[in-house]
Coordinates of C-alpha atoms in Angstrom, one line a residue:
Chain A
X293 CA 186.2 -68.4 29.1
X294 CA 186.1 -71.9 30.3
X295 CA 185.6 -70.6 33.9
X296 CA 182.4 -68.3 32.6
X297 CA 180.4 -71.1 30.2
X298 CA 180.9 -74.1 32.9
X299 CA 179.1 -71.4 35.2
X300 CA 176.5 -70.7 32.6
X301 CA 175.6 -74.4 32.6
X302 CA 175.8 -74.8 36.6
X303 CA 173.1 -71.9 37.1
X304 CA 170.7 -72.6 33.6
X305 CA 170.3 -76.3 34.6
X306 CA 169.8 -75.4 38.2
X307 CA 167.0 -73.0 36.9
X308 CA 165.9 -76.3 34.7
X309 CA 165.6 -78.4 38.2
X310 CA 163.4 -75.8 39.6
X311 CA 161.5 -75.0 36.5
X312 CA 160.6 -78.7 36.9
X313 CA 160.1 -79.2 40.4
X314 CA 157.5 -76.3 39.8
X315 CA 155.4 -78.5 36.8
X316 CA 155.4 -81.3 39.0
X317 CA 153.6 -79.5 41.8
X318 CA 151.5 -78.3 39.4
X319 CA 150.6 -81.8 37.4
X320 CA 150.1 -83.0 41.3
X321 CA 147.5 -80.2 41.9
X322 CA 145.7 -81.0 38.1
X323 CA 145.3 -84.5 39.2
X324 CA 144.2 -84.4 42.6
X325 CA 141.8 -81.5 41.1
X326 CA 139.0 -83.9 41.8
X327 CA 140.1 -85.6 45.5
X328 CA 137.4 -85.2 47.7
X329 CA 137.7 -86.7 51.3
X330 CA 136.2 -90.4 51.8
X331 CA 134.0 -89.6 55.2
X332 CA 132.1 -85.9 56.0
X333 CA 134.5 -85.2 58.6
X334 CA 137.8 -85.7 56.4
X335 CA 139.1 -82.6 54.2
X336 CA 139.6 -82.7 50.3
X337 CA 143.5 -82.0 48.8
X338 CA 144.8 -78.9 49.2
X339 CA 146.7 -76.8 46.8
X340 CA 150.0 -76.6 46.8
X341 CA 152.3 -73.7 46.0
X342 CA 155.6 -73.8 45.0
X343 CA 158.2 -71.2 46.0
X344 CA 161.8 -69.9 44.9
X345 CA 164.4 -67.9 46.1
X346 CA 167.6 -67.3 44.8
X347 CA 170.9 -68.2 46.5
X348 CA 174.4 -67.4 46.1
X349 CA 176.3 -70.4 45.5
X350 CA 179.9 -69.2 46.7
X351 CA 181.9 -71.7 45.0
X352 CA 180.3 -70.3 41.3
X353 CA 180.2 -66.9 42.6
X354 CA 177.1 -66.6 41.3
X355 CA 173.0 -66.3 42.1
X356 CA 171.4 -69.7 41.2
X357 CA 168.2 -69.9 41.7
X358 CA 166.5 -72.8 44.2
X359 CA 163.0 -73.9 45.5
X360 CA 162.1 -72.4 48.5
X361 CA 159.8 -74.7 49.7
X362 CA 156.0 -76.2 49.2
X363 CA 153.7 -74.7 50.9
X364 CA 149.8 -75.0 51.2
X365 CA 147.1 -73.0 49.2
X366 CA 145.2 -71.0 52.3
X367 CA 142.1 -70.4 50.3
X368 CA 138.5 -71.8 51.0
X369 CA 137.1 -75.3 49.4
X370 CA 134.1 -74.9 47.4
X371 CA 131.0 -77.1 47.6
X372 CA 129.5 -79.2 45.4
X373 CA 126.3 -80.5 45.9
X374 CA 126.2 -84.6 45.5
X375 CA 124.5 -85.9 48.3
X376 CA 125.2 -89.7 47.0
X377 CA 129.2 -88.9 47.6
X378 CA 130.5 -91.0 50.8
X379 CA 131.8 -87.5 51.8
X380 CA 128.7 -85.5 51.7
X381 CA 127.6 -83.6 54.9
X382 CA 124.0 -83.8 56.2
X383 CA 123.0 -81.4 53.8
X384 CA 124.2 -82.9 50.9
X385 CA 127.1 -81.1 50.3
X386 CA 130.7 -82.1 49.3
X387 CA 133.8 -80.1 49.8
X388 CA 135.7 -79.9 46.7
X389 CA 139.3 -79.0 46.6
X390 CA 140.4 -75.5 46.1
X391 CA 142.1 -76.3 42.9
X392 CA 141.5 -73.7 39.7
X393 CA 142.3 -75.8 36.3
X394 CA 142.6 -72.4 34.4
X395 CA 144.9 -71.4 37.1
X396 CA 147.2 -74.5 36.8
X397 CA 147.5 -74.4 33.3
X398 CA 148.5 -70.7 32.5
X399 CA 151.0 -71.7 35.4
X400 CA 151.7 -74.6 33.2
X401 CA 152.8 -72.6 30.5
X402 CA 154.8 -70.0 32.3
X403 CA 157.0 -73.0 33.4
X404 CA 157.3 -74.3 30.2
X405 CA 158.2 -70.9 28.6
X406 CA 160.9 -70.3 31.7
X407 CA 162.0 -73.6 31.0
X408 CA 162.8 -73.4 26.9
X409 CA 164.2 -69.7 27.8
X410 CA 167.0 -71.6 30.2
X411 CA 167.6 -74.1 27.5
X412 CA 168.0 -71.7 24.8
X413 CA 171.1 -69.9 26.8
X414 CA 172.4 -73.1 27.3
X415 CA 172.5 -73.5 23.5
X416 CA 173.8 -70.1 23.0
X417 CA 176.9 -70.8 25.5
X418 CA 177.2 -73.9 23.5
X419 CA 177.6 -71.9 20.7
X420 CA 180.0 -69.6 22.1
X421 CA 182.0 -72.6 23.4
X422 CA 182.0 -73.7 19.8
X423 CA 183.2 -71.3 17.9
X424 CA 185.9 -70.8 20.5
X425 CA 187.0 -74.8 19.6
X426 CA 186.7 -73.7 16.3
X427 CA 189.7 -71.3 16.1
X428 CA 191.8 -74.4 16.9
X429 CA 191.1 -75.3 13.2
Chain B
X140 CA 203.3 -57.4 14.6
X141 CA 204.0 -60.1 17.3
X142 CA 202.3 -63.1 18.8
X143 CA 202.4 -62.1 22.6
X144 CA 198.8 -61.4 24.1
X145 CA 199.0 -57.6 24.1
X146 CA 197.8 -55.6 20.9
X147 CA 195.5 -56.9 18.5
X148 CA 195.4 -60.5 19.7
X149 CA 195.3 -59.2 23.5
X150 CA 192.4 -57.0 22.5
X151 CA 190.3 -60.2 20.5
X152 CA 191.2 -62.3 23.8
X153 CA 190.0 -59.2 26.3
X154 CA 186.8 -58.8 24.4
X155 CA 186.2 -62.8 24.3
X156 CA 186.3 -63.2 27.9
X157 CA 184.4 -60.1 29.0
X158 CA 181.1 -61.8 26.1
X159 CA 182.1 -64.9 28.2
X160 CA 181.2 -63.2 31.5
X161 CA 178.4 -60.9 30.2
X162 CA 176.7 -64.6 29.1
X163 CA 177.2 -65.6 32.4
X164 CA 175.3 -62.8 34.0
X165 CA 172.1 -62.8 31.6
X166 CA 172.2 -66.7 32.2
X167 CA 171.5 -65.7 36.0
X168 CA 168.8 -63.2 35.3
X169 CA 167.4 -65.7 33.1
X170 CA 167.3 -68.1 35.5
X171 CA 166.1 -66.1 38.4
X172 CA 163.3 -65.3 36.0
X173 CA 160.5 -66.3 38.8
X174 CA 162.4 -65.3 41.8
X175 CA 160.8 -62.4 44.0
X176 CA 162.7 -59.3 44.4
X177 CA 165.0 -60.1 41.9
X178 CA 166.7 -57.2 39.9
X179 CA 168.3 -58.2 36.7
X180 CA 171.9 -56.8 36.2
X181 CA 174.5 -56.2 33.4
X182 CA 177.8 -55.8 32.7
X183 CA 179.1 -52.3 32.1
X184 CA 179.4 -51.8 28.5
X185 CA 182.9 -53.0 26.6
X186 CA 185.6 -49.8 26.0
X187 CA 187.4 -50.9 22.9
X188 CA 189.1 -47.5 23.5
X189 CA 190.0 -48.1 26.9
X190 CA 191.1 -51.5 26.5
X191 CA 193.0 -51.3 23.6
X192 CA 194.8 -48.4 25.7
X193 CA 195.3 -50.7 28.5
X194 CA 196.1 -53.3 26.4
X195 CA 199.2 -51.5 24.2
X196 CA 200.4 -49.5 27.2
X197 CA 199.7 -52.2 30.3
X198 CA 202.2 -52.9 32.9
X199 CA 204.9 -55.6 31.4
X200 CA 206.1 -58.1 33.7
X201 CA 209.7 -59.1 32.6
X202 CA 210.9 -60.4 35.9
X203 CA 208.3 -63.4 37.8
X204 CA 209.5 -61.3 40.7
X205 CA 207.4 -58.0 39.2
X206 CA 204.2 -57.3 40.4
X207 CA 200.9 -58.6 37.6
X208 CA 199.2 -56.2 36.2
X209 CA 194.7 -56.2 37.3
X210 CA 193.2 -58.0 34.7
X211 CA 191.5 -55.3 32.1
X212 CA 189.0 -52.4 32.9
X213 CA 186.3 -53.9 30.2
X214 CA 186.7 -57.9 31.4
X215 CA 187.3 -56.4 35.4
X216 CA 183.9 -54.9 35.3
X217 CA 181.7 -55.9 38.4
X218 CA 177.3 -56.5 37.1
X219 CA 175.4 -53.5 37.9
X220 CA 171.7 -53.6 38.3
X221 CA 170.0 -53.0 34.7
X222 CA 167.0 -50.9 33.6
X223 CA 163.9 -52.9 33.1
X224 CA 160.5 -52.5 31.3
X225 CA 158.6 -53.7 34.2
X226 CA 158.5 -54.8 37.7
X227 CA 155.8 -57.5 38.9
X228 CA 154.0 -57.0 42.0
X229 CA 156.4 -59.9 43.7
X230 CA 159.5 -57.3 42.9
X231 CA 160.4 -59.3 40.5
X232 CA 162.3 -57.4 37.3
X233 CA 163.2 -59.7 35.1
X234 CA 162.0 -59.9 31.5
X235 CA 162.7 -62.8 29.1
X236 CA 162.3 -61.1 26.1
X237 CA 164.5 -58.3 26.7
X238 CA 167.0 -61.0 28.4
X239 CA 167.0 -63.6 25.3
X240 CA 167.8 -60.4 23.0
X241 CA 170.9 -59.7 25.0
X242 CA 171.3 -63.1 25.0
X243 CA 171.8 -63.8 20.9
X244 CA 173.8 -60.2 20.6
X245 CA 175.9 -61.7 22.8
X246 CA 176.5 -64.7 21.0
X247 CA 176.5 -62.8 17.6
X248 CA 179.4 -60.9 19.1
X249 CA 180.9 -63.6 20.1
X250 CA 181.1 -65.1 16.6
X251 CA 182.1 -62.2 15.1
X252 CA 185.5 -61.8 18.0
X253 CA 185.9 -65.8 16.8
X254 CA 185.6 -64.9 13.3
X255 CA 188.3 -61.7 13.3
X256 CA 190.8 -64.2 15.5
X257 CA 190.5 -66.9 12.8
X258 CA 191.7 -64.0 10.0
X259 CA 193.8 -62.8 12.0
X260 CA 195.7 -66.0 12.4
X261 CA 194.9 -66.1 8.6
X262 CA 197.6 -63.6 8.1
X263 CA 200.2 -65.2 10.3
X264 CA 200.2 -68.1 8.2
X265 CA 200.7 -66.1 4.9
X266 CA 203.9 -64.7 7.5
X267 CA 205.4 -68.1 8.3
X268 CA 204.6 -69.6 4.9
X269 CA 205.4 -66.9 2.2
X270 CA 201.6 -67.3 0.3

């Protein structure tokens, strides 16, 4: 019993850590939506992605789940045309960063909703563990 | 009726431990929730039939020297890969909803093992006491 619910809590708050790594990468992305180089020849921010994989954590005997890594969005800038911008090319034209606020934010809330899902097994092993105390009554 | 682990109490106890481990494995699917190729899995289902069998009619070990008997079929059993409603283009299987159901039955049943150990005990102490 004691075994299985401290193993519970070792894999849902490892899924919390990752859950949280992910909204951070995305709040980065959200800010920077608008960082635009500071000369023609520099490059806006870049996406970034956030990856998982899951690992087998042979002391727990079970899969927890971990980041993979943070990689780079591959896809094309856009351009903006704002020919008074300190990074505008001869044309006028500004490269904006390939950042998609609609994108972010339904990412946003997929994070969020994993996130209270890991909590609420927590609470429900919490309540398991309780009700076990309880027969000590 | 006696106090050791085997019949009625040995069966609550068998039954605890294998909602204890079932937890365990929906915690992981939930928590694998976003990683690719991941296949949710569950525990086979519980044999009250088969463990109370085993339970009753187990190996005794009277001697240290005697070999143990394998824990029981129902808290023994090993996850096996669980049907899904869907699988996302990244292979992923996983689905909360379904997951966070299994989750609360299991906790519901868990209550309920808690509850019929507490009245179980219940009766021992009308035993000991005479009331």
């Amino acid at each position: 019993m004691d075994n299985d619910t401290n193993k519970i809590f070792a894999i849902s708050s490892a899924a919390l850590q990752a859950q949280d790594q992910r909204l951070k990468i995305i709040a980065e992305n959200i800010a920077n939506a608008n960082t635009t180089a500071s000369s023609p020849t520099g490059q806006p921010y870049r996406r970034q992605v956030i990856t998982f994989k899951n690992e087998f954590d042979k002391a727990l005997g079970a899969n927890k789940i971990k980041v993979g890594g943070v990689s780079t969005d591959k896809s094309a800038f856009s351009r903006k045309y704002d020919p008074s911008n300190p990074a505008a090319d001869k044309d006028g034209y500004v490269q904006m960063p390939n950042v998609q606020p609609l994108t972010e934010m339904m990412d946003m809330h997929d994070a969020q909703r994993s996130y209270e899902a890991n909590l609420d097994v927590i609470e429900a092993a919490r309540t398991m563990m309780v009700h076990t105390i309880g027969l000590l009554q | 009726m006696d106090m050791n682990s085997d019949g009625l109490l040995g069966l609550l106890k068998e039954r605890m431990s294998y909602l204890s481990k079932r937890q365990a494995v929906l915690a992981e699917n939930v928590a694998n929730e976003t990683t690719p190729g991941y296949k949710p899995k569950d525990l086979a289902p519980f044999s009250f039939h088969d463990t109370l069998h085993q339970v009753s009619t187990g190996m005794m070990v009277t001697d240290p020297r005697h070999i143990t008997p394998a824990s029981m079929s129902g808290v023994n059993a090993s996850a096996k890969a669980m049907k899904s409603f869907e699988t996302l283009p990244s292979g992923n299987a996983v689905d909360v909803e379904q997951q966070m159901m299994l989750v609360s039955q299991t906790t519901i049943d868990h209550q309920e093992v808690a509850s019929l150990y507490h009245k179980i005990m219940g009766w021992f102490r009308i035993a000991v006491k005479g009331s």
